[in-house]
Amino acid sequence: MEPRSYDEAQEIADHLRSFRTVVVNLQRVRNDQALRIIDFLSGTVYALSGGISKVGGNIFLCTPDTVEIQGSISEILADEHEYNRMR
């Protein structure tokens, strides 16, 4: 999802409550709005025993408790860099 304002944070939370994983791209909102959205979603995932992870510049992965995330974006990027270097 690409929210344009804080008002859309509840819609993202509703997806999490429905046990859906959400990728949230905050690149199109002002920094103050992005911080408010992340604060709201952090509380939501905590209440749902879920998780939130930063996967890129202003891009976050929000997961319900039924989803387990393994690895990290830095590991993926390092592997890709090593692969491209060997080519």
mmCIF file of N, CA and C in Angstrom:
data_model
loop_
_atom_site.group_PDB
_atom_site.id
_atom_site.type_symbol
_atom_site.label_atom_id
_atom_site.label_comp_id
_atom_site.label_asym_id
_atom_site.label_seq_id
_atom_site.Cartn_x
_atom_site.Cartn_y
_atom_site.Cartn_z
ATOM 1 N N MET A 1 0.833 -1.171 0.000
ATOM 2 C CA MET A 1 0.000 0.000 0.000
ATOM 3 C C MET A 1 0.880 1.238 0.000
ATOM 4 N N GLU A 2 0.391 2.278 -0.617
ATOM 5 C CA GLU A 2 1.090 3.566 -0.652
ATOM 6 C C GLU A 2 0.174 4.644 -0.083
ATOM 7 N N PRO A 3 0.140 4.752 1.244
ATOM 8 C CA PRO A 3 -0.737 5.775 1.821
ATOM 9 C C PRO A 3 -0.275 7.175 1.439
ATOM 10 N N ARG A 4 -1.236 8.053 1.326
ATOM 11 C CA ARG A 4 -0.945 9.466 1.024
ATOM 12 C C ARG A 4 -1.059 10.338 2.261
ATOM 13 N N SER A 5 -1.692 9.771 3.323
ATOM 14 C CA SER A 5 -1.841 10.515 4.567
ATOM 15 C C SER A 5 -2.042 9.539 5.717
ATOM 16 N N TYR A 6 -1.998 10.075 6.929
ATOM 17 C CA TYR A 6 -2.187 9.285 8.131
ATOM 18 C C TYR A 6 -3.569 8.646 8.164
ATOM 19 N N ASP A 7 -4.525 9.270 7.524
ATOM 20 C CA ASP A 7 -5.902 8.769 7.519
ATOM 21 C C ASP A 7 -6.010 7.352 6.958
ATOM 22 N N GLU A 8 -5.054 6.917 6.164
ATOM 23 C CA GLU A 8 -5.096 5.592 5.553
ATOM 24 C C GLU A 8 -4.472 4.502 6.426
ATOM 25 N N ALA A 9 -3.922 4.880 7.586
ATOM 26 C CA ALA A 9 -3.272 3.903 8.466
ATOM 27 C C ALA A 9 -4.259 2.864 8.986
ATOM 28 N N GLN A 10 -5.483 3.266 9.252
ATOM 29 C CA GLN A 10 -6.465 2.311 9.768
ATOM 30 C C GLN A 10 -6.781 1.233 8.738
ATOM 31 N N GLU A 11 -6.816 1.604 7.472
ATOM 32 C CA GLU A 11 -7.064 0.614 6.411
ATOM 33 C C GLU A 11 -5.952 -0.441 6.389
ATOM 34 N N ILE A 12 -4.726 -0.007 6.572
ATOM 35 C CA ILE A 12 -3.596 -0.942 6.628
ATOM 36 C C ILE A 12 -3.748 -1.851 7.841
ATOM 37 N N ALA A 13 -4.109 -1.277 8.978
ATOM 38 C CA ALA A 13 -4.316 -2.061 10.200
ATOM 39 C C ALA A 13 -5.439 -3.081 10.008
ATOM 40 N N ASP A 14 -6.472 -2.709 9.282
ATOM 41 C CA ASP A 14 -7.575 -3.639 9.021
ATOM 42 C C ASP A 14 -7.104 -4.862 8.231
ATOM 43 N N HIS A 15 -6.180 -4.654 7.303
ATOM 44 C CA HIS A 15 -5.609 -5.787 6.563
ATOM 45 C C HIS A 15 -4.859 -6.716 7.518
ATOM 46 N N LEU A 16 -4.093 -6.135 8.425
ATOM 47 C CA LEU A 16 -3.354 -6.942 9.397
ATOM 48 C C LEU A 16 -4.308 -7.714 10.305
ATOM 49 N N ARG A 17 -5.381 -7.085 10.726
ATOM 50 C CA ARG A 17 -6.383 -7.751 11.568
ATOM 51 C C ARG A 17 -7.037 -8.910 10.829
ATOM 52 N N SER A 18 -7.046 -8.844 9.505
ATOM 53 C CA SER A 18 -7.597 -9.922 8.681
ATOM 54 C C SER A 18 -6.525 -10.951 8.305
ATOM 55 N N PHE A 19 -5.402 -10.911 9.019
ATOM 56 C CA PHE A 19 -4.294 -11.853 8.841
ATOM 57 C C PHE A 19 -3.657 -11.769 7.462
ATOM 58 N N ARG A 20 -3.570 -10.553 6.921
ATOM 59 C CA ARG A 20 -2.900 -10.332 5.638
ATOM 60 C C ARG A 20 -1.603 -9.558 5.863
ATOM 61 N N THR A 21 -0.586 -9.942 5.141
ATOM 62 C CA THR A 21 0.690 -9.228 5.165
ATOM 63 C C THR A 21 0.573 -7.993 4.283
ATOM 64 N N VAL A 22 1.198 -6.901 4.730
ATOM 65 C CA VAL A 22 1.111 -5.650 3.980
ATOM 66 C C VAL A 22 2.507 -5.055 3.813
ATOM 67 N N VAL A 23 2.847 -4.705 2.581
ATOM 68 C CA VAL A 23 4.050 -3.927 2.304
ATOM 69 C C VAL A 23 3.596 -2.469 2.226
ATOM 70 N N VAL A 24 4.212 -1.627 3.061
ATOM 71 C CA VAL A 24 3.804 -0.229 3.153
ATOM 72 C C VAL A 24 4.923 0.649 2.609
ATOM 73 N N ASN A 25 4.619 1.375 1.543
ATOM 74 C CA ASN A 25 5.567 2.291 0.918
ATOM 75 C C ASN A 25 5.219 3.704 1.374
ATOM 76 N N LEU A 26 6.092 4.301 2.178
ATOM 77 C CA LEU A 26 5.840 5.631 2.739
ATOM 78 C C LEU A 26 6.603 6.733 2.009
ATOM 79 N N GLN A 27 7.040 6.463 0.792
ATOM 80 C CA GLN A 27 7.841 7.434 0.064
ATOM 81 C C GLN A 27 7.041 8.629 -0.439
ATOM 82 N N ARG A 28 5.720 8.518 -0.447
ATOM 83 C CA ARG A 28 4.897 9.595 -0.991
ATOM 84 C C ARG A 28 4.165 10.403 0.068
ATOM 85 N N VAL A 29 4.555 10.218 1.335
ATOM 86 C CA VAL A 29 3.951 11.025 2.394
ATOM 87 C C VAL A 29 5.030 11.856 3.059
ATOM 88 N N ARG A 30 4.613 12.943 3.665
ATOM 89 C CA ARG A 30 5.560 13.795 4.392
ATOM 90 C C ARG A 30 6.158 13.003 5.552
ATOM 91 N N ASN A 31 7.353 13.390 5.976
ATOM 92 C CA ASN A 31 8.043 12.672 7.050
ATOM 93 C C ASN A 31 7.234 12.620 8.337
ATOM 94 N N ASP A 32 6.572 13.728 8.698
ATOM 95 C CA ASP A 32 5.790 13.725 9.928
ATOM 96 C C ASP A 32 4.619 12.745 9.830
ATOM 97 N N GLN A 33 4.009 12.652 8.662
ATOM 98 C CA GLN A 33 2.916 11.701 8.452
ATOM 99 C C GLN A 33 3.441 10.270 8.473
ATOM 100 N N ALA A 34 4.596 10.048 7.866
ATOM 101 C CA ALA A 34 5.195 8.710 7.842
ATOM 102 C C ALA A 34 5.490 8.220 9.260
ATOM 103 N N LEU A 35 6.017 9.097 10.101
ATOM 104 C CA LEU A 35 6.306 8.721 11.485
ATOM 105 C C LEU A 35 5.029 8.364 12.241
ATOM 106 N N ARG A 36 3.986 9.108 12.038
ATOM 107 C CA ARG A 36 2.702 8.816 12.692
ATOM 108 C C ARG A 36 2.153 7.470 12.221
ATOM 109 N N ILE A 37 2.269 7.201 10.919
ATOM 110 C CA ILE A 37 1.782 5.930 10.376
ATOM 111 C C ILE A 37 2.564 4.766 10.974
ATOM 112 N N ILE A 38 3.881 4.884 11.031
ATOM 113 C CA ILE A 38 4.715 3.817 11.595
ATOM 114 C C ILE A 38 4.404 3.624 13.075
ATOM 115 N N ASP A 39 4.205 4.696 13.810
ATOM 116 C CA ASP A 39 3.835 4.571 15.224
ATOM 117 C C ASP A 39 2.520 3.813 15.370
ATOM 118 N N PHE A 40 1.544 4.155 14.558
ATOM 119 C CA PHE A 40 0.238 3.498 14.607
ATOM 120 C C PHE A 40 0.364 2.017 14.247
ATOM 121 N N LEU A 41 1.094 1.735 13.167
ATOM 122 C CA LEU A 41 1.242 0.345 12.736
ATOM 123 C C LEU A 41 2.078 -0.465 13.719
ATOM 124 N N SER A 42 3.057 0.158 14.359
ATOM 125 C CA SER A 42 3.845 -0.541 15.373
ATOM 126 C C SER A 42 2.954 -0.975 16.526
ATOM 127 N N GLY A 43 2.060 -0.101 16.948
ATOM 128 C CA GLY A 43 1.112 -0.461 17.999
ATOM 129 C C GLY A 43 0.168 -1.559 17.552
ATOM 130 N N THR A 44 -0.245 -1.481 16.302
ATOM 131 C CA THR A 44 -1.155 -2.492 15.764
ATOM 132 C C THR A 44 -0.500 -3.866 15.742
ATOM 133 N N VAL A 45 0.714 -3.949 15.192
ATOM 134 C CA VAL A 45 1.369 -5.259 15.109
ATOM 135 C C VAL A 45 1.721 -5.775 16.500
ATOM 136 N N TYR A 46 2.028 -4.892 17.427
ATOM 137 C CA TYR A 46 2.298 -5.333 18.799
ATOM 138 C C TYR A 46 1.035 -5.957 19.403
ATOM 139 N N ALA A 47 -0.087 -5.275 19.241
ATOM 140 C CA ALA A 47 -1.349 -5.774 19.796
ATOM 141 C C ALA A 47 -1.759 -7.104 19.162
ATOM 142 N N LEU A 48 -1.372 -7.320 17.916
ATOM 143 C CA LEU A 48 -1.732 -8.543 17.196
ATOM 144 C C LEU A 48 -0.630 -9.605 17.268
ATOM 145 N N SER A 49 0.423 -9.330 18.039
ATOM 146 C CA SER A 49 1.597 -10.215 18.148
ATOM 147 C C SER A 49 2.249 -10.448 16.793
ATOM 148 N N GLY A 50 2.168 -9.449 15.923
ATOM 149 C CA GLY A 50 2.757 -9.539 14.597
ATOM 150 C C GLY A 50 4.150 -8.956 14.571
ATOM 151 N N GLY A 51 4.565 -8.487 13.405
ATOM 152 C CA GLY A 51 5.900 -7.916 13.269
ATOM 153 C C GLY A 51 5.925 -6.811 12.242
ATOM 154 N N ILE A 52 6.932 -5.973 12.362
ATOM 155 C CA ILE A 52 7.149 -4.913 11.379
ATOM 156 C C ILE A 52 8.648 -4.844 11.115
ATOM 157 N N SER A 53 9.010 -4.797 9.833
ATOM 158 C CA SER A 53 10.416 -4.771 9.439
ATOM 159 C C SER A 53 10.610 -3.748 8.340
ATOM 160 N N LYS A 54 11.716 -3.036 8.420
ATOM 161 C CA LYS A 54 12.075 -2.109 7.352
ATOM 162 C C LYS A 54 12.791 -2.904 6.276
ATOM 163 N N VAL A 55 12.301 -2.817 5.043
ATOM 164 C CA VAL A 55 12.902 -3.587 3.953
ATOM 165 C C VAL A 55 13.560 -2.696 2.905
ATOM 166 N N GLY A 56 13.454 -1.399 3.071
ATOM 167 C CA GLY A 56 14.054 -0.457 2.141
ATOM 168 C C GLY A 56 13.820 0.949 2.625
ATOM 169 N N GLY A 57 14.242 1.921 1.835
ATOM 170 C CA GLY A 57 14.031 3.315 2.192
ATOM 171 C C GLY A 57 12.553 3.642 2.285
ATOM 172 N N ASN A 58 12.072 3.849 3.500
ATOM 173 C CA ASN A 58 10.664 4.168 3.761
ATOM 174 C C ASN A 58 9.696 3.084 3.284
ATOM 175 N N ILE A 59 10.160 1.842 3.239
ATOM 176 C CA ILE A 59 9.300 0.715 2.879
ATOM 177 C C ILE A 59 9.353 -0.295 4.020
ATOM 178 N N PHE A 60 8.168 -0.683 4.493
ATOM 179 C CA PHE A 60 8.057 -1.553 5.653
ATOM 180 C C PHE A 60 7.185 -2.755 5.331
ATOM 181 N N LEU A 61 7.532 -3.875 5.946
ATOM 182 C CA LEU A 61 6.758 -5.096 5.824
ATOM 183 C C LEU A 61 6.059 -5.325 7.159
ATOM 184 N N CYS A 62 4.737 -5.332 7.133
ATOM 185 C CA CYS A 62 3.936 -5.555 8.335
ATOM 186 C C CYS A 62 3.282 -6.918 8.208
ATOM 187 N N THR A 63 3.453 -7.742 9.248
ATOM 188 C CA THR A 63 2.949 -9.105 9.180
ATOM 189 C C THR A 63 2.114 -9.433 10.410
ATOM 190 N N PRO A 64 1.065 -10.219 10.214
ATOM 191 C CA PRO A 64 0.314 -10.733 11.366
ATOM 192 C C PRO A 64 1.117 -11.843 12.034
ATOM 193 N N ASP A 65 0.639 -12.329 13.169
ATOM 194 C CA ASP A 65 1.390 -13.349 13.898
ATOM 195 C C ASP A 65 1.438 -14.694 13.180
ATOM 196 N N THR A 66 0.640 -14.872 12.138
ATOM 197 C CA THR A 66 0.625 -16.138 11.395
ATOM 198 C C THR A 66 1.720 -16.220 10.342
ATOM 199 N N VAL A 67 2.495 -15.148 10.191
ATOM 200 C CA VAL A 67 3.543 -15.102 9.163
ATOM 201 C C VAL A 67 4.899 -14.968 9.847
ATOM 202 N N GLU A 68 5.841 -15.797 9.418
ATOM 203 C CA GLU A 68 7.198 -15.737 9.942
ATOM 204 C C GLU A 68 8.130 -15.280 8.829
ATOM 205 N N ILE A 69 8.934 -14.275 9.118
ATOM 206 C CA ILE A 69 9.885 -13.738 8.142
ATOM 207 C C ILE A 69 11.279 -14.215 8.526
ATOM 208 N N GLN A 70 12.011 -14.749 7.548
ATOM 209 C CA GLN A 70 13.371 -15.192 7.792
ATOM 210 C C GLN A 70 14.317 -14.403 6.908
ATOM 211 N N GLY A 71 15.538 -14.205 7.382
ATOM 212 C CA GLY A 71 16.531 -13.465 6.618
ATOM 213 C C GLY A 71 16.321 -11.975 6.768
ATOM 214 N N SER A 72 17.110 -11.226 6.038
ATOM 215 C CA SER A 72 16.960 -9.774 6.060
ATOM 216 C C SER A 72 17.328 -9.219 4.701
ATOM 217 N N ILE A 73 16.892 -8.029 4.447
ATOM 218 C CA ILE A 73 17.153 -7.393 3.162
ATOM 219 C C ILE A 73 18.653 -7.195 2.954
ATOM 220 N N SER A 74 19.394 -6.933 4.036
ATOM 221 C CA SER A 74 20.839 -6.739 3.877
ATOM 222 C C SER A 74 21.508 -8.031 3.420
ATOM 223 N N GLU A 75 21.028 -9.187 3.905
ATOM 224 C CA GLU A 75 21.579 -10.459 3.453
ATOM 225 C C GLU A 75 21.272 -10.691 1.982
ATOM 226 N N ILE A 76 20.076 -10.378 1.564
ATOM 227 C CA ILE A 76 19.673 -10.551 0.168
ATOM 228 C C ILE A 76 20.516 -9.656 -0.737
ATOM 229 N N LEU A 77 20.690 -8.403 -0.341
ATOM 230 C CA LEU A 77 21.480 -7.471 -1.156
ATOM 231 C C LEU A 77 22.939 -7.892 -1.216
ATOM 232 N N ALA A 78 23.481 -8.386 -0.110
ATOM 233 C CA ALA A 78 24.873 -8.848 -0.101
ATOM 234 C C ALA A 78 25.037 -10.046 -1.028
ATOM 235 N N ASP A 79 24.085 -10.987 -0.970
ATOM 236 C CA ASP A 79 24.145 -12.150 -1.855
ATOM 237 C C ASP A 79 24.058 -11.733 -3.321
ATOM 238 N N GLU A 80 23.183 -10.788 -3.622
ATOM 239 C CA GLU A 80 23.027 -10.320 -4.997
ATOM 240 C C GLU A 80 24.294 -9.618 -5.474
ATOM 241 N N HIS A 81 24.890 -8.800 -4.603
ATOM 242 C CA HIS A 81 26.128 -8.097 -4.954
ATOM 243 C C HIS A 81 27.238 -9.106 -5.235
ATOM 244 N N GLU A 82 27.356 -10.128 -4.396
ATOM 245 C CA GLU A 82 28.378 -11.161 -4.573
ATOM 246 C C GLU A 82 28.143 -11.917 -5.881
ATOM 247 N N TYR A 83 26.899 -12.239 -6.177
ATOM 248 C CA TYR A 83 26.547 -12.934 -7.412
ATOM 249 C C TYR A 83 26.934 -12.093 -8.637
ATOM 250 N N ASN A 84 26.579 -10.817 -8.603
ATOM 251 C CA ASN A 84 26.889 -9.935 -9.751
ATOM 252 C C ASN A 84 28.398 -9.743 -9.896
ATOM 253 N N ARG A 85 29.125 -9.719 -8.809
ATOM 254 C CA ARG A 85 30.585 -9.553 -8.861
ATOM 255 C C ARG A 85 31.244 -10.764 -9.496
ATOM 256 N N MET A 86 30.686 -11.943 -9.288
ATOM 257 C CA MET A 86 31.273 -13.169 -9.818
ATOM 258 C C MET A 86 30.934 -13.365 -11.292
ATOM 259 N N ARG A 87 29.987 -12.648 -11.836
ATOM 260 C CA ARG A 87 29.570 -12.827 -13.239
ATOM 261 C C ARG A 87 30.531 -12.200 -14.183
#
